[in-house]
CSV table of C-alpha atoms in Angstrom, one decimal:
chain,number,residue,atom,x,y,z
T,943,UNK,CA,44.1,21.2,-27.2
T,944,UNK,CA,44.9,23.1,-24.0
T,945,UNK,CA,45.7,26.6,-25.3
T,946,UNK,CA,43.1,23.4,-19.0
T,947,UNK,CA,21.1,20.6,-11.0
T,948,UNK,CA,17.9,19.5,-9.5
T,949,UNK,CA,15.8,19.2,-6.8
T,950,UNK,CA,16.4,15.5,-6.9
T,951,UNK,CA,15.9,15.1,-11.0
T,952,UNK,CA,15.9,18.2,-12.5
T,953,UNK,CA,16.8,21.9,-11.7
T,954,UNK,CA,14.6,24.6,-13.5
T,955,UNK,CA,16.4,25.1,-16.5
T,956,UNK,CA,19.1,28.1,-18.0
T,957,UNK,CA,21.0,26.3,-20.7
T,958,UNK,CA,21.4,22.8,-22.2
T,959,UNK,CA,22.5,19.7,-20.2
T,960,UNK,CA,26.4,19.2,-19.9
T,961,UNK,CA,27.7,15.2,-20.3
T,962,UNK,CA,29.8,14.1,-16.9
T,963,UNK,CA,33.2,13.8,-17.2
T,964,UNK,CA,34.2,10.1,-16.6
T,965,UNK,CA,37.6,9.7,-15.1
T,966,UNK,CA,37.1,6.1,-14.2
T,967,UNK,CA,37.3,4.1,-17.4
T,968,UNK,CA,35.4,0.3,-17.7
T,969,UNK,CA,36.0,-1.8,-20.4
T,970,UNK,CA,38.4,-1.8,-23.2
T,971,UNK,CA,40.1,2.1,-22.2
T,972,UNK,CA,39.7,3.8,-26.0
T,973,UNK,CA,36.2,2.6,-26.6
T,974,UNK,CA,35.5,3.5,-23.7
T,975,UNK,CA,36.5,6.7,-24.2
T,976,UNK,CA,35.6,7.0,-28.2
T,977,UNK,CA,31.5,6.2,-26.7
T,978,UNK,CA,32.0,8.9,-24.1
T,979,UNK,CA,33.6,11.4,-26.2
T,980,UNK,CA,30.2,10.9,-29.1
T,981,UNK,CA,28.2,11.5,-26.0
T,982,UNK,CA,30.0,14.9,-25.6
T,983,UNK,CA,29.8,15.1,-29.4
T,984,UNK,CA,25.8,15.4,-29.2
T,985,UNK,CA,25.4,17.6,-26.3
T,986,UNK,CA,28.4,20.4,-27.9
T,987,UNK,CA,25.3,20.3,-30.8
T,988,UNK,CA,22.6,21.7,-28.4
T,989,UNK,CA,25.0,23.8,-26.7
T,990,UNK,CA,25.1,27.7,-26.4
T,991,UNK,CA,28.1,29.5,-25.0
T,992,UNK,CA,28.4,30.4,-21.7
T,993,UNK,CA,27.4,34.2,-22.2
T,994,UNK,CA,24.5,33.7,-24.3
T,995,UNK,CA,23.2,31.1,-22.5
T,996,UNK,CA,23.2,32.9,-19.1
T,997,UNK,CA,23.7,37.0,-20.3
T,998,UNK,CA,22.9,38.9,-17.4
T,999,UNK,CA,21.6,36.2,-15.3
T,1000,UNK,CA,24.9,36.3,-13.0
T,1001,UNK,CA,23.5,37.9,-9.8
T,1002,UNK,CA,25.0,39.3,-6.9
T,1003,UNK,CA,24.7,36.8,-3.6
T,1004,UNK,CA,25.6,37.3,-0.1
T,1005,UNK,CA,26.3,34.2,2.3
T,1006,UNK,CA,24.7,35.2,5.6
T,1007,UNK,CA,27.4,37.3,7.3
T,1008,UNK,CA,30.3,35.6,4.4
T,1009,UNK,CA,31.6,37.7,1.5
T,1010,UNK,CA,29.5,38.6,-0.8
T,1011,UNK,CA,30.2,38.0,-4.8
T,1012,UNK,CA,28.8,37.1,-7.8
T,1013,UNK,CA,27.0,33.7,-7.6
T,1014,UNK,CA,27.2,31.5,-10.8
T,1015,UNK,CA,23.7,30.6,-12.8
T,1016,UNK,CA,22.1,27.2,-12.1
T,1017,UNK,CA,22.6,25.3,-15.0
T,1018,UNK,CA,20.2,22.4,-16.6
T,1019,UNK,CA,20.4,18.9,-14.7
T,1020,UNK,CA,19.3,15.4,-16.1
T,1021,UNK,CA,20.8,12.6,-14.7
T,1022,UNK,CA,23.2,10.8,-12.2
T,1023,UNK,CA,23.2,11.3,-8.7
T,1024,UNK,CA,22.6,14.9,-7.6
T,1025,UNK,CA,25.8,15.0,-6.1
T,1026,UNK,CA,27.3,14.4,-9.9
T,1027,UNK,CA,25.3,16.9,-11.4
T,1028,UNK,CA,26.1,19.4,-9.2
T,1029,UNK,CA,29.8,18.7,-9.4
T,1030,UNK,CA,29.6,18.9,-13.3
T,1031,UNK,CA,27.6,22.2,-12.8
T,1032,UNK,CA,30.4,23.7,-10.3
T,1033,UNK,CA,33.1,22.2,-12.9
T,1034,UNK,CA,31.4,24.2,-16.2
T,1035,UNK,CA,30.7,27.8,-13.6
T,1036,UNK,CA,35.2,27.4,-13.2
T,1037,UNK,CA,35.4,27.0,-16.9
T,1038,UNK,CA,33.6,29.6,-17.9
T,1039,UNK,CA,34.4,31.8,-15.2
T,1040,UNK,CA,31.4,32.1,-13.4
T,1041,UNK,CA,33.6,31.2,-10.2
T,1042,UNK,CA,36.0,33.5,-9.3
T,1043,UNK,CA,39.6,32.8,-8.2
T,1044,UNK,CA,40.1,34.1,-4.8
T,1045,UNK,CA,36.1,34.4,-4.3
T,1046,UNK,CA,34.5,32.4,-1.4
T,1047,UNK,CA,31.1,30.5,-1.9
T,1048,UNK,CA,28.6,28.9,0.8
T,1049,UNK,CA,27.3,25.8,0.0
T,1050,UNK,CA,23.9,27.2,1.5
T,1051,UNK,CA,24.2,29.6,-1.1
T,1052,UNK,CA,24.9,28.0,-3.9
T,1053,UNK,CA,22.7,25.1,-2.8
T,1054,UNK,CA,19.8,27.3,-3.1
T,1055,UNK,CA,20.5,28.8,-6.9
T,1056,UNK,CA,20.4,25.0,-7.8
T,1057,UNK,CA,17.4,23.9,-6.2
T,1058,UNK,CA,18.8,21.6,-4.0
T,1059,UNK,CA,20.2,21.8,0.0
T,1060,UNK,CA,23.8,22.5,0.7
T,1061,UNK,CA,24.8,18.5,1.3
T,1062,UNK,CA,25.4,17.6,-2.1
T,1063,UNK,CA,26.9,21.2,-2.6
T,1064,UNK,CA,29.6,20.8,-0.2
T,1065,UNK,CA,30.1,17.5,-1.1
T,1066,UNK,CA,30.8,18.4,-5.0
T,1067,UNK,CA,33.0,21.2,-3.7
T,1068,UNK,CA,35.0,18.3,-1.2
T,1069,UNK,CA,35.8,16.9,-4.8
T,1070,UNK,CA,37.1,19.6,-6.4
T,1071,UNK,CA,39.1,20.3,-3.2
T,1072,UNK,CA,40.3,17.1,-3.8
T,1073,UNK,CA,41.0,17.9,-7.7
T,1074,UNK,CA,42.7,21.4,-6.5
T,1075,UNK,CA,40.1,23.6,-7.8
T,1076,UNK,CA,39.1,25.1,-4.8
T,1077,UNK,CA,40.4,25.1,-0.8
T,1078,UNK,CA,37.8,24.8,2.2
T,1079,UNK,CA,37.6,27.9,4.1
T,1080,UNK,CA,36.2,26.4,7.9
T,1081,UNK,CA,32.6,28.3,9.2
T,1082,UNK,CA,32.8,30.2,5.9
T,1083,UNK,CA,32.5,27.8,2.7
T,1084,UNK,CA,35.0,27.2,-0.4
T,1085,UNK,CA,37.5,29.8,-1.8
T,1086,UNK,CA,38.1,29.0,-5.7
T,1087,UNK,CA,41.6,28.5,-5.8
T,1088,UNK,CA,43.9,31.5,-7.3
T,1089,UNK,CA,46.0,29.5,-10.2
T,1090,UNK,CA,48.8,31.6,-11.5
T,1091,UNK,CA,50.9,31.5,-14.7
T,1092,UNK,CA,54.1,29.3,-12.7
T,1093,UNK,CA,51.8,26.7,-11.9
T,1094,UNK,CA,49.9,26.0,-15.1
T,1095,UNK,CA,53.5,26.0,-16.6
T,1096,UNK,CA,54.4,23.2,-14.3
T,1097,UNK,CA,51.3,21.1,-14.9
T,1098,UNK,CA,52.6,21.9,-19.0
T,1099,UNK,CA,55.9,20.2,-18.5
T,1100,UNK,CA,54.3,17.4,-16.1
T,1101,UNK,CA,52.0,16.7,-19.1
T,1102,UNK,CA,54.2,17.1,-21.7
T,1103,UNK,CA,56.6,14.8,-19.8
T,1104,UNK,CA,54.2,12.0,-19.6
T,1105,UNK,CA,52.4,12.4,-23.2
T,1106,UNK,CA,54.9,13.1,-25.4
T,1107,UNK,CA,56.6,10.1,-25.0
T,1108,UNK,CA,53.3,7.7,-25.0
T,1109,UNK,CA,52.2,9.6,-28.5
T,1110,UNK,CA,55.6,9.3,-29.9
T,1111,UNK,CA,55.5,5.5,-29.1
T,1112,UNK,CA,51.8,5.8,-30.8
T,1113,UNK,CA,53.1,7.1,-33.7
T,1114,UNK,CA,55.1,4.6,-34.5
T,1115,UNK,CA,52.8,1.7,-33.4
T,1116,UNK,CA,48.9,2.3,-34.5
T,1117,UNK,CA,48.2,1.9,-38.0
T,1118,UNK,CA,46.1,5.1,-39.7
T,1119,UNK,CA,43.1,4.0,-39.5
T,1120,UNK,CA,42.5,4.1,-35.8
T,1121,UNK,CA,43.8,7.8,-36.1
T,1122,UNK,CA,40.9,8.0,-38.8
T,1123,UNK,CA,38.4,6.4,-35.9
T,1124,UNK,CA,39.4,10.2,-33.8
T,1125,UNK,CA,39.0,12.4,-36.7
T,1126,UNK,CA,35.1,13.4,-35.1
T,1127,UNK,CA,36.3,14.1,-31.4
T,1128,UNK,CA,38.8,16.4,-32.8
T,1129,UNK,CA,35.8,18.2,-35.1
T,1130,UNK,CA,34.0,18.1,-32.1
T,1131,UNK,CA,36.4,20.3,-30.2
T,1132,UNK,CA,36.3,22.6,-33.5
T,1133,UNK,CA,33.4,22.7,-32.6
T,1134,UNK,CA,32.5,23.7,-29.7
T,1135,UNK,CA,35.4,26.6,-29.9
T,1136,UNK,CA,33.5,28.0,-33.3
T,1137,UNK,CA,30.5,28.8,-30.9
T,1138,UNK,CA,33.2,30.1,-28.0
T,1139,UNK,CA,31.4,27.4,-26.0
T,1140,UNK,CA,34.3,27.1,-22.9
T,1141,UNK,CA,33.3,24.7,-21.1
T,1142,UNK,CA,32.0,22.6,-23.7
T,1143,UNK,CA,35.5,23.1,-25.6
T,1144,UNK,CA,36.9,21.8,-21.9
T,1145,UNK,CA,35.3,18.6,-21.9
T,1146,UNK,CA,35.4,17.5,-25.8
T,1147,UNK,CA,39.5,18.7,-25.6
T,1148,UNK,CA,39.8,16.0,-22.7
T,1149,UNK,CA,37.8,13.7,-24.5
T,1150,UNK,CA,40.2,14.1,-28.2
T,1151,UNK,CA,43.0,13.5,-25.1
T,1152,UNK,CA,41.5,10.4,-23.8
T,1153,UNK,CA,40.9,8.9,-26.8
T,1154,UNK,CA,44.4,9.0,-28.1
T,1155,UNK,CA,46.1,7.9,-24.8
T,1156,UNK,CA,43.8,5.2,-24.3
T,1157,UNK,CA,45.5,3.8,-27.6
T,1158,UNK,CA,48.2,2.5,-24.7
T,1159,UNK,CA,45.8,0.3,-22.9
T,1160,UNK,CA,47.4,1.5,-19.9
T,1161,UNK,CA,44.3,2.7,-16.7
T,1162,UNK,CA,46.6,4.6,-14.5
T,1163,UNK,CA,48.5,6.8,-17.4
T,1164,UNK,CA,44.6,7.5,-18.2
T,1165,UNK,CA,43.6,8.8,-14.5
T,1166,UNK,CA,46.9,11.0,-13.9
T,1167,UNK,CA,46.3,13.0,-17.6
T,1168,UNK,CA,43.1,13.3,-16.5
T,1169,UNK,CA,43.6,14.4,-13.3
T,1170,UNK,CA,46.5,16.8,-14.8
T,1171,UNK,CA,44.7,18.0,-17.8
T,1172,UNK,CA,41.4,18.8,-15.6
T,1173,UNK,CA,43.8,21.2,-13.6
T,1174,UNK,CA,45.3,23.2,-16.1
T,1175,UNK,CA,41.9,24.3,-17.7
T,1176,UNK,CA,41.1,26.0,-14.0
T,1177,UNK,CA,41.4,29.7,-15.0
T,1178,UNK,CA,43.8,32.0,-13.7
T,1179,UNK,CA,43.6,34.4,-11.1
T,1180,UNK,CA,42.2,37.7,-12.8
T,1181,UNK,CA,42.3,36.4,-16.3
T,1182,UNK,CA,40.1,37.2,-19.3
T,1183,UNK,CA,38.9,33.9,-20.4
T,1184,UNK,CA,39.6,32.6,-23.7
T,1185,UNK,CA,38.5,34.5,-26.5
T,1186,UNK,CA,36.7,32.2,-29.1
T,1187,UNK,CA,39.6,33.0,-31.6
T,1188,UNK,CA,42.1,31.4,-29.4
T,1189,UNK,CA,40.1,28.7,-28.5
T,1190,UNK,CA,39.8,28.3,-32.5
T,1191,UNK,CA,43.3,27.8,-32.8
T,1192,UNK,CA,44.0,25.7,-30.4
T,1193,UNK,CA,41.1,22.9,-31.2
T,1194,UNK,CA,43.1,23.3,-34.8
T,1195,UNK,CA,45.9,21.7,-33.3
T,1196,UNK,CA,44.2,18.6,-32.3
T,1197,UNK,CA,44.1,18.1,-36.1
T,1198,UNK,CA,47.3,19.2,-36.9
T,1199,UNK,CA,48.1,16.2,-34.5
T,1200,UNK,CA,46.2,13.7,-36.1
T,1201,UNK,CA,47.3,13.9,-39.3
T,1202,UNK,CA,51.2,13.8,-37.8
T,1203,UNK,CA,50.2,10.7,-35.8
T,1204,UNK,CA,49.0,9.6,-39.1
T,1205,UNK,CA,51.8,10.2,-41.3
T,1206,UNK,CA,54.1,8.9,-38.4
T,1207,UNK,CA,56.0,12.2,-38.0
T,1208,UNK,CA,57.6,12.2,-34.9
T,1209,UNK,CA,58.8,15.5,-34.9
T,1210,UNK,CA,56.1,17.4,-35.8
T,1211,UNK,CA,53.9,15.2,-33.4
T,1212,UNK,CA,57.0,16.3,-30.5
T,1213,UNK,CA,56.8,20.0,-31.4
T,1214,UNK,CA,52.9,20.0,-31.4
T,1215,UNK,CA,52.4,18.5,-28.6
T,1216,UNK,CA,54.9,20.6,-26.3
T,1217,UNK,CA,53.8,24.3,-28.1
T,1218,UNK,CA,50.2,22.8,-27.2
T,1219,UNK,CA,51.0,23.2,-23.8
T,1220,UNK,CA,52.6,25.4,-22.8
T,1221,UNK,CA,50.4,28.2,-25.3
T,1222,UNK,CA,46.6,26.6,-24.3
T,1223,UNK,CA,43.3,28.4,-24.5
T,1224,UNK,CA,42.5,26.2,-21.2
């Protein structure tokens, strides 16, 4: 679980397309989220990990006068809005590390390793300002914000204090074969992690999230996990990133889960979901 483009259509290429994240949810919330999460499903299939997909490709960059760092690899674009693409870009580059806590990044900069100008840069980076990924530095650009263990520990309790009880109520409520229905968005986070593909483990472990808590038909529950889960997969200041065993383990769990929910176990469904979070790859 947690153990967490273009020149106006397309940006010359360096790995396989990534599928937006969709926080807003239309329609009926779990099929919404089970059609999302088969999207994520058949891009993880063409995916290569971050570090083969880019190897050395990570560059130093300089932004005019600002401090100079590593700047992250311009990933594939396809569709949406520019602005989208580039925020799903900027989202995968946290993942995987490619943006460094505590490092500060020009829009102008980064605007020209994508292949597009610095206005739909800095307006991807106002959003994960927004999302508390990174904070605006004025005349200077965007510093990626420095997480550190405390606070991913508090966004672990917040979680577990709003899941746990909606997946216990679940439990108790949804009959086994809807639990059947996210057997595939689980494998798909399996995965991903067997390939130690980080960002693409990121977006199918919200997706195995979304699916179960849109089981409670309730919008605004949806949008604050979101919101929660997409900040405690920011990486910590200094850290190693997840190795591919860990992130192996953890996608286990999603399975472990589902046959609990299944079997109505509300204790093993309690104790999995709490060690889940607070011992996450992301």
């Amino acid at each position: 679980m947690e153990r967490g483009r273009a020149r106006e259509a397309a940006v010359p290429p360096s790995g396989a397309a990534r599928v937006p994240a969709q926080t807003r949810v239309e329609g009926d919330p779990f099929e919404a989220s089970v059609r999302e999460a088969s999207a994520v499903r058949e891009a993880s299939a063409v995916r290569e990990p971050s570090a083969v997909r880019e190897g050395s490709a990570v560059r130093e960059g300089s932004a005019r006068g600002e401090h100079t760092h590593s700047e992250p690899p311009a990933p594939r674009v396809r569709r949406h809005s520019v602005r989208g693409q580039i925020l799903e870009a900027l989202r995968a580059a946290l993942v995987d590390g490619e943006l460094v806590p505590g490092e500060v990044y020009s829009a102008v900069v980064l605007g020209e390793r994508f292949g597009v100008s610095a206005t739909p840069v800095r307006e991807a980076m106002q959003r994960l300002a927004s999302e508390g990924a990174v904070e605006v530095v004025p005349n200077r650009g965007f510093r990626v914000t420095a997480r550190t263990p405390g606070e991913l520990a508090e966004l672990a309790e917040v979680r577990a204090l709003i899941e746990v009880p909606v997946m216990l109520r679940l439990a108790r409520t949804v009959p086994a074969a809807r639990w059947a229905e996210l057997r595939p968005l689980a494998e798909a986070t399996t995965q991903a992690a067997a390939v130690g593909d980080r960002a693409g483990y990121a977006e199918s472990d919200r997706a195995f999230h979304r699916a179960v808590l849109a089981l409670a038909g309730n919008r605004q529950l949806l949008q604050v996990a979101e919101d929660l889960h997409r900040r405690s997969q920011w990486p910590l200041t200094a850290a190693p990133v997840a190795r591919r065993a860990e992130l192996v383990a953890d996608a286990a769990e999603h399975l472990a889960l589902l046959d609990a929910l299944t079997a109505q176990d509300l204790a093993v469904v309690q104790a999995l979901v709490r060690e889940h979070f607070t011992g996450s790859a992301l």
